[in-house]
mmCIF file of C-alpha atoms in Angstrom:
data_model
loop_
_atom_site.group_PDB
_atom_site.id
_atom_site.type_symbol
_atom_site.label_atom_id
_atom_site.label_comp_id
_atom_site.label_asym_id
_atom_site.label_seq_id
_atom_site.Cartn_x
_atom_site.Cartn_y
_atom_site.Cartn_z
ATOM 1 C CA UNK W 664 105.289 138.185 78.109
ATOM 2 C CA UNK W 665 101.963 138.069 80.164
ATOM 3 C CA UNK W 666 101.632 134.556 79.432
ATOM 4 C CA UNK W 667 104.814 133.918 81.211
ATOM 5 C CA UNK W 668 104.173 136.386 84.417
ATOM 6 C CA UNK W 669 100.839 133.982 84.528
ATOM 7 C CA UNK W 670 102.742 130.558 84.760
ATOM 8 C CA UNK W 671 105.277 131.931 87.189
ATOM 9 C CA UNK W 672 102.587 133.480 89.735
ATOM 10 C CA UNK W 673 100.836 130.028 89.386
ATOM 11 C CA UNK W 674 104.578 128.405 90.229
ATOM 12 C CA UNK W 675 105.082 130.495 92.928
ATOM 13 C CA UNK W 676 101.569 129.752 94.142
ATOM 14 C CA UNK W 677 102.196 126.101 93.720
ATOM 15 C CA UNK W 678 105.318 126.383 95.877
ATOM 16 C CA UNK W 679 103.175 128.116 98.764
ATOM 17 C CA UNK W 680 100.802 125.779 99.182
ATOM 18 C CA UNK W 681 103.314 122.903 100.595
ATOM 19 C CA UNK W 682 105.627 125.539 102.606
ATOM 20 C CA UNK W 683 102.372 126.582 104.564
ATOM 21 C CA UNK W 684 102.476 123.165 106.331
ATOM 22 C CA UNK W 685 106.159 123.251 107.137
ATOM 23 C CA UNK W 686 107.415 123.488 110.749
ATOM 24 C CA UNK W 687 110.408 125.745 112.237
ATOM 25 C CA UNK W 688 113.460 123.521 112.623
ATOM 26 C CA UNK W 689 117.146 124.719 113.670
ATOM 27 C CA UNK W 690 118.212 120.971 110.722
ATOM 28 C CA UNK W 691 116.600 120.156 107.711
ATOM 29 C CA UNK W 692 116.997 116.675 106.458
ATOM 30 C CA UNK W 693 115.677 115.179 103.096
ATOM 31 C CA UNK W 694 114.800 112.054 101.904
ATOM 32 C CA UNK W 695 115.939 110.196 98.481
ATOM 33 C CA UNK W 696 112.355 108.484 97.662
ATOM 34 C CA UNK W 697 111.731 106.551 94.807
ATOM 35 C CA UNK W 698 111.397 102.911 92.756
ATOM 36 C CA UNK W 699 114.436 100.465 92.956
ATOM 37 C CA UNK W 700 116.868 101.131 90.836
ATOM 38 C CA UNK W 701 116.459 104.186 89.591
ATOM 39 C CA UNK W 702 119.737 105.985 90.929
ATOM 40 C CA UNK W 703 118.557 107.125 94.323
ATOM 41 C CA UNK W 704 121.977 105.758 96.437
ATOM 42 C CA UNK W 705 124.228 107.136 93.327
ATOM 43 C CA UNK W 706 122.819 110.517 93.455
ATOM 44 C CA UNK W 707 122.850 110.171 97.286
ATOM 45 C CA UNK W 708 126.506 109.392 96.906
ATOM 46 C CA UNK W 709 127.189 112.535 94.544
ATOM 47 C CA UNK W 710 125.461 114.807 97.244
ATOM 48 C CA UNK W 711 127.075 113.496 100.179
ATOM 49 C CA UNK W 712 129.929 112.230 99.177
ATOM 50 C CA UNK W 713 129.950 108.995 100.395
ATOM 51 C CA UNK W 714 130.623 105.287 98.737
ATOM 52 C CA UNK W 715 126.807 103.475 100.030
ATOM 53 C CA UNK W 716 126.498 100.324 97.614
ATOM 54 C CA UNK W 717 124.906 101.048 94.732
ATOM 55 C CA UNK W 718 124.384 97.649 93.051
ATOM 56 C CA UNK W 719 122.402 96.738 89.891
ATOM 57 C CA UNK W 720 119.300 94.644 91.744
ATOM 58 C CA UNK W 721 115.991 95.889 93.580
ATOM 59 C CA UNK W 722 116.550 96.516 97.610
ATOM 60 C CA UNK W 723 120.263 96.830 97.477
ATOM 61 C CA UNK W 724 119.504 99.371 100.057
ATOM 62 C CA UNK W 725 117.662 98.125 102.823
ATOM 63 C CA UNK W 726 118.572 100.069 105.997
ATOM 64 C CA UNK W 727 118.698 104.243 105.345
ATOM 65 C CA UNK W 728 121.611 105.884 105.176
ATOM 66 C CA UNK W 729 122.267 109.585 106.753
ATOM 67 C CA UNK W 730 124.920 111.911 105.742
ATOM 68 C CA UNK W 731 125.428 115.642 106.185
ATOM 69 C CA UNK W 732 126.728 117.895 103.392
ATOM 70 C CA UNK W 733 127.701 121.570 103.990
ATOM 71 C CA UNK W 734 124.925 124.228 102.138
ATOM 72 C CA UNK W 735 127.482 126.507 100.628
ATOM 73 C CA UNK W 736 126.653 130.224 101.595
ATOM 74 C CA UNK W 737 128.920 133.225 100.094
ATOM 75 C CA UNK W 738 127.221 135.407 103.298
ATOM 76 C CA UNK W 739 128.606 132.803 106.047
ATOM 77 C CA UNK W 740 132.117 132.685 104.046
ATOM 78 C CA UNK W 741 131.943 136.835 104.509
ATOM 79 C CA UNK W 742 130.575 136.992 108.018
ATOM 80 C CA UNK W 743 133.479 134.314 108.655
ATOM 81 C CA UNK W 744 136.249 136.511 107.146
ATOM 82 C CA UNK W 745 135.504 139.563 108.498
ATOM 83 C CA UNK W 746 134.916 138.882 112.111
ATOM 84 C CA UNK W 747 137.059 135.527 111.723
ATOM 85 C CA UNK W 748 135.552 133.455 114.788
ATOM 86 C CA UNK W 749 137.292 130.694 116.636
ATOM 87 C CA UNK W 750 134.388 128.300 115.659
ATOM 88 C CA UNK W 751 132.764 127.844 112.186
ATOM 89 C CA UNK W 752 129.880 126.135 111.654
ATOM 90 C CA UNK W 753 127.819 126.248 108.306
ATOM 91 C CA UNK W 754 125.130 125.340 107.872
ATOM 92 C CA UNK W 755 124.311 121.378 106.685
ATOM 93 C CA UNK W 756 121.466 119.172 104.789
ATOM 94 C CA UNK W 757 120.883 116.154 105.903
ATOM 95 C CA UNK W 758 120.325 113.466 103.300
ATOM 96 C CA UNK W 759 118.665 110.233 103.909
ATOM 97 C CA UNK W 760 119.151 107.324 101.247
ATOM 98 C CA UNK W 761 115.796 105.309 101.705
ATOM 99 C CA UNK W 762 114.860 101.866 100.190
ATOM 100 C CA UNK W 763 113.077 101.784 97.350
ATOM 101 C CA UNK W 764 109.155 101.511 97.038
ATOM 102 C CA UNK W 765 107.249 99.518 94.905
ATOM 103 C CA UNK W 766 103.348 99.071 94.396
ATOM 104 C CA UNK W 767 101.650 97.987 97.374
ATOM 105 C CA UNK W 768 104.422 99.772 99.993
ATOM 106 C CA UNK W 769 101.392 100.637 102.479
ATOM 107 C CA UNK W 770 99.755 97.438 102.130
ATOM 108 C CA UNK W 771 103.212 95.417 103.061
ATOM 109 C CA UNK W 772 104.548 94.747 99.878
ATOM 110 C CA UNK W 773 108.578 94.955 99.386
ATOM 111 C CA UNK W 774 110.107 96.291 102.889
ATOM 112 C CA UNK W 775 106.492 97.499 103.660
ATOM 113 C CA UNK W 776 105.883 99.695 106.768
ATOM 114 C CA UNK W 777 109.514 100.147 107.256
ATOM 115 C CA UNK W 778 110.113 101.543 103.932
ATOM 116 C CA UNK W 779 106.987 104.262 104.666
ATOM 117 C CA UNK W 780 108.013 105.000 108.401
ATOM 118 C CA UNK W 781 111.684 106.122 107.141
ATOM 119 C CA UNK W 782 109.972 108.704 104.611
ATOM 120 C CA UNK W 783 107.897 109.660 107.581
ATOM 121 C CA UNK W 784 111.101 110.481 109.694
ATOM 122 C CA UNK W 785 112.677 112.846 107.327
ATOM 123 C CA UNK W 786 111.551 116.675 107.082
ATOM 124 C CA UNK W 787 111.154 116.646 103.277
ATOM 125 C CA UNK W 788 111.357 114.443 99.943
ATOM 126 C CA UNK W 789 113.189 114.693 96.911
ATOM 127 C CA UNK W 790 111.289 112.202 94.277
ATOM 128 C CA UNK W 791 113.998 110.742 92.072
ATOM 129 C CA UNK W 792 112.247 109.164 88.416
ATOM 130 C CA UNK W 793 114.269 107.065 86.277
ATOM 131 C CA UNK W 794 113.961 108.279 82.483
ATOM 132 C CA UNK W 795 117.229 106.554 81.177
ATOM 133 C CA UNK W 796 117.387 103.314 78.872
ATOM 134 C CA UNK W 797 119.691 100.950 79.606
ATOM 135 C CA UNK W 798 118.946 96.964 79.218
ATOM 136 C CA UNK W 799 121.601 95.916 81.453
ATOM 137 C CA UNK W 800 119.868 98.259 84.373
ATOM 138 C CA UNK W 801 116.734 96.494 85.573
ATOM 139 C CA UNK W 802 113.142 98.315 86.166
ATOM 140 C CA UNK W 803 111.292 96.621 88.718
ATOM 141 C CA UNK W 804 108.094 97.299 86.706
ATOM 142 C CA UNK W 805 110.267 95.865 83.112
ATOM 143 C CA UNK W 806 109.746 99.373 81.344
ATOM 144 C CA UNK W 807 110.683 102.686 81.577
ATOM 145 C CA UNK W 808 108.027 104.916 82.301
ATOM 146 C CA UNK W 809 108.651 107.903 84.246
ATOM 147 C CA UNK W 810 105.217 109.376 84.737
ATOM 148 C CA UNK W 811 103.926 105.956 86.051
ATOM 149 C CA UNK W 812 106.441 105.788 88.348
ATOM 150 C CA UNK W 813 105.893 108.693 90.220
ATOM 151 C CA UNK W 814 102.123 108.166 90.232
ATOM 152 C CA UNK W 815 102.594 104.420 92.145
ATOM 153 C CA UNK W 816 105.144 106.921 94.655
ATOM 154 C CA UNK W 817 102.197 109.221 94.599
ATOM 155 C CA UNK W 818 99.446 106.017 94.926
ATOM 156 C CA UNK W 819 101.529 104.700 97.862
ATOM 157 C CA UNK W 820 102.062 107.636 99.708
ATOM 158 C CA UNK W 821 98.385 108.497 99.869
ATOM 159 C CA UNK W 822 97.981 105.132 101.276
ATOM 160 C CA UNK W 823 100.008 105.058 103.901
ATOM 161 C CA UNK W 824 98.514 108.718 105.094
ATOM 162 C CA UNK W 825 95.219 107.332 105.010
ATOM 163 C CA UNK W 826 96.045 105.134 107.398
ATOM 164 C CA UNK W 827 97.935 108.426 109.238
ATOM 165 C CA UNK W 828 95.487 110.511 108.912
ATOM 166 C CA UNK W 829 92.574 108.044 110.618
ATOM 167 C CA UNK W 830 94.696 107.500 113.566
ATOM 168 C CA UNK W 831 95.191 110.978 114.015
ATOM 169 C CA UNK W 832 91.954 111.606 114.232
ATOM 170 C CA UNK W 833 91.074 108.996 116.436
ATOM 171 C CA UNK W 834 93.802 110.037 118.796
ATOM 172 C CA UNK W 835 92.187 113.622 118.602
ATOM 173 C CA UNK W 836 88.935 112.542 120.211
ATOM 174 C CA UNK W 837 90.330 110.300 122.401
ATOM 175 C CA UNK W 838 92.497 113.798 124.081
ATOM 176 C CA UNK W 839 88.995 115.618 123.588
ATOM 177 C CA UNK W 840 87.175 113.156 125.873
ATOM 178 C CA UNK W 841 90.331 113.145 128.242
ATOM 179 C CA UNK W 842 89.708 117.297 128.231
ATOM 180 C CA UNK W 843 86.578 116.937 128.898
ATOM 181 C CA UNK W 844 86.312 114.241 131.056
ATOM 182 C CA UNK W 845 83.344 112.012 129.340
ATOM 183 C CA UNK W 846 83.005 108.036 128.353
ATOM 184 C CA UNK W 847 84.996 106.447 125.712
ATOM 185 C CA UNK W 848 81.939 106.320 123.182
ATOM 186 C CA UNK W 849 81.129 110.160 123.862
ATOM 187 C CA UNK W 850 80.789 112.905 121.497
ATOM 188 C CA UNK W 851 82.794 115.360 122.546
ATOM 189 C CA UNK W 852 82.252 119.108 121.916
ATOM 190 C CA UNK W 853 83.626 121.243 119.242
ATOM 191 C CA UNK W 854 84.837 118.741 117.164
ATOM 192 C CA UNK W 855 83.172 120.604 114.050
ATOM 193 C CA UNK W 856 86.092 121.876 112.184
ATOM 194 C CA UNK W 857 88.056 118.747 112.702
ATOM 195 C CA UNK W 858 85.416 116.561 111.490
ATOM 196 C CA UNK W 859 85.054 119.284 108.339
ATOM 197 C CA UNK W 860 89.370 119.255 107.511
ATOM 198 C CA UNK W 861 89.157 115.197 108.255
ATOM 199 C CA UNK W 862 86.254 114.553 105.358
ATOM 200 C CA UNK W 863 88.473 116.954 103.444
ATOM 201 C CA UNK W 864 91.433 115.168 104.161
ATOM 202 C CA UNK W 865 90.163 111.551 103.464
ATOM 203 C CA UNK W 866 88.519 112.705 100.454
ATOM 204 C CA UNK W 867 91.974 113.818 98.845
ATOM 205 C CA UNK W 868 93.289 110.858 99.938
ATOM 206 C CA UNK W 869 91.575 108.149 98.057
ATOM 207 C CA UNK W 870 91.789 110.180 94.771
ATOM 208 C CA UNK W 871 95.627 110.091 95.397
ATOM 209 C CA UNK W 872 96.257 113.577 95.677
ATOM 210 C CA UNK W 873 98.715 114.371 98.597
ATOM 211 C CA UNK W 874 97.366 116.957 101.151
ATOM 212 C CA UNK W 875 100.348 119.330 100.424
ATOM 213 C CA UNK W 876 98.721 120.166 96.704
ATOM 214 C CA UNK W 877 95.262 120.319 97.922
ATOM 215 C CA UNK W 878 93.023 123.643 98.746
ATOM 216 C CA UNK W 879 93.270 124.749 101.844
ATOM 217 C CA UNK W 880 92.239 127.439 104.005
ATOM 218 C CA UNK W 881 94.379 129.591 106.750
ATOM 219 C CA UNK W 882 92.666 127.975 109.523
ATOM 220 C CA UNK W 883 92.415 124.434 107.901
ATOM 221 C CA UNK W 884 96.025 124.111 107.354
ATOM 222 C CA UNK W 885 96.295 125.224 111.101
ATOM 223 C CA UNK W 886 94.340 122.464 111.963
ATOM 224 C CA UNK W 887 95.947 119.624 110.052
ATOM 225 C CA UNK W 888 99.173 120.749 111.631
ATOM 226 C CA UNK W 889 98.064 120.283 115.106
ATOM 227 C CA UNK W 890 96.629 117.716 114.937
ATOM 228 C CA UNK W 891 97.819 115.076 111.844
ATOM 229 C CA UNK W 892 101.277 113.916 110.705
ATOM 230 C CA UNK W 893 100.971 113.160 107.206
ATOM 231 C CA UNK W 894 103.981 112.327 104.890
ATOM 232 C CA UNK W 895 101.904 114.572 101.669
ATOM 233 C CA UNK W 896 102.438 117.572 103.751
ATOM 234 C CA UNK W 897 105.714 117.399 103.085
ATOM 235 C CA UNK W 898 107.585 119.248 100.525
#
């Protein structure tokens, strides 16, 4: 039994670490992120319920596609029948059907900067892996191989908010030497504990870990939020 209490406070922990970087929104909408063919417009179909192509070759999808589904909630249906309003409105996911990545997303490869700027758009990410067998299904890498798959998602991902994260910080000082009125090639003044959550930042980066699962304190996380936009922030 302690064993398990253990696991589940490190679960819970886990789950804490990326919801500290989310940001109050009235809609929520998610993102289907993964390899070609691996099921991401069928499952987006079963969620939504919609009829988006869903065709046996790489990039079938190439422009996103948005739907809202109702988020089923016995306390709305209650609230509803007991005061029985002229208007009901639930509330409703929305669900983003994204192309699918493939090594070398943030350098260009596949549909490129596209691809990573539609992830960047949506609010969260829901990973979807291919485990299945199935010779007539093609695997854009020619195996099945779960665990590598999501690391090249992971690889990418990281990529792409390196390049985020060093514009963001650029863009920082430039609005500190607009505050405080001094030349282009200034230093501006306390810049300390953005320079210490940047190294920090750049550091998880390029060993592919996304910022969301990294250590972080109260006032660092404070910090990336006002001033970086990183897609491994989100859950």
């Amino acid at each position: 039994m302690p064993p398990k209490k253990k696991a589940a406070e490190e679960e819970i922990s886990g789950a804490e670490k990326i919801a500290r970087f989310g940001r109050v929104k009235n809609n929520l909408k998610m993102g289907l992120v993964g390899l070609p063919n691996v099921g991401k417009s069928s499952l987006f179909n079963l969620l939504t319920d919609q009829a988006v192509p869903a065709e046996n070759f790489p990039f079938c999808t190439i422009d996103p596609s948005d739907a809202k589904c109702p988020v089923p909630d016995q306390r709305f249906k209650y609230l509803c029948d007991l005061y029985n309003p002229p208007s009901k409105v639930p509330a409703v996911l929305t669900v983003t059907d994204i192309a699918g990545l493939i090594k070398g997303a943030a350098e260009g490869a596949g549909l490129g900067n596209a691809f990573l700027s539609h992830i960047a758009a949506v609010d969260g990410i829901y990973h979807v892996i291919r485990c299945f067998e199935d010779d007539a299904v093609v695997h854009v890498d020619d195996s099945i191989d779960a665990v590598r798959d999501l690391e090249t998602i992971q690889s990418e991902l990281c990529l792409k908010d390196v390049e985020l994260a060093t514009a963001c910080y650029e863009l920082a000082y430039n609005e500190a030497r607009k505050k405080q009125a001094i030349a282009r090639a200034a230093q501006p003044k306390g810049m300390d504990a953005l320079d210490a959550v940047h190294t920090k930042i750049m550091e998880a980066l390029e060993e592919s870990k996304p910022i969301g699962q990294a250590e972080w304190t109260a006032g660092e996380v404070e910090t990336i939020k006002d001033h970086y936009q990183l897609i491994t922030t989100k859950p």
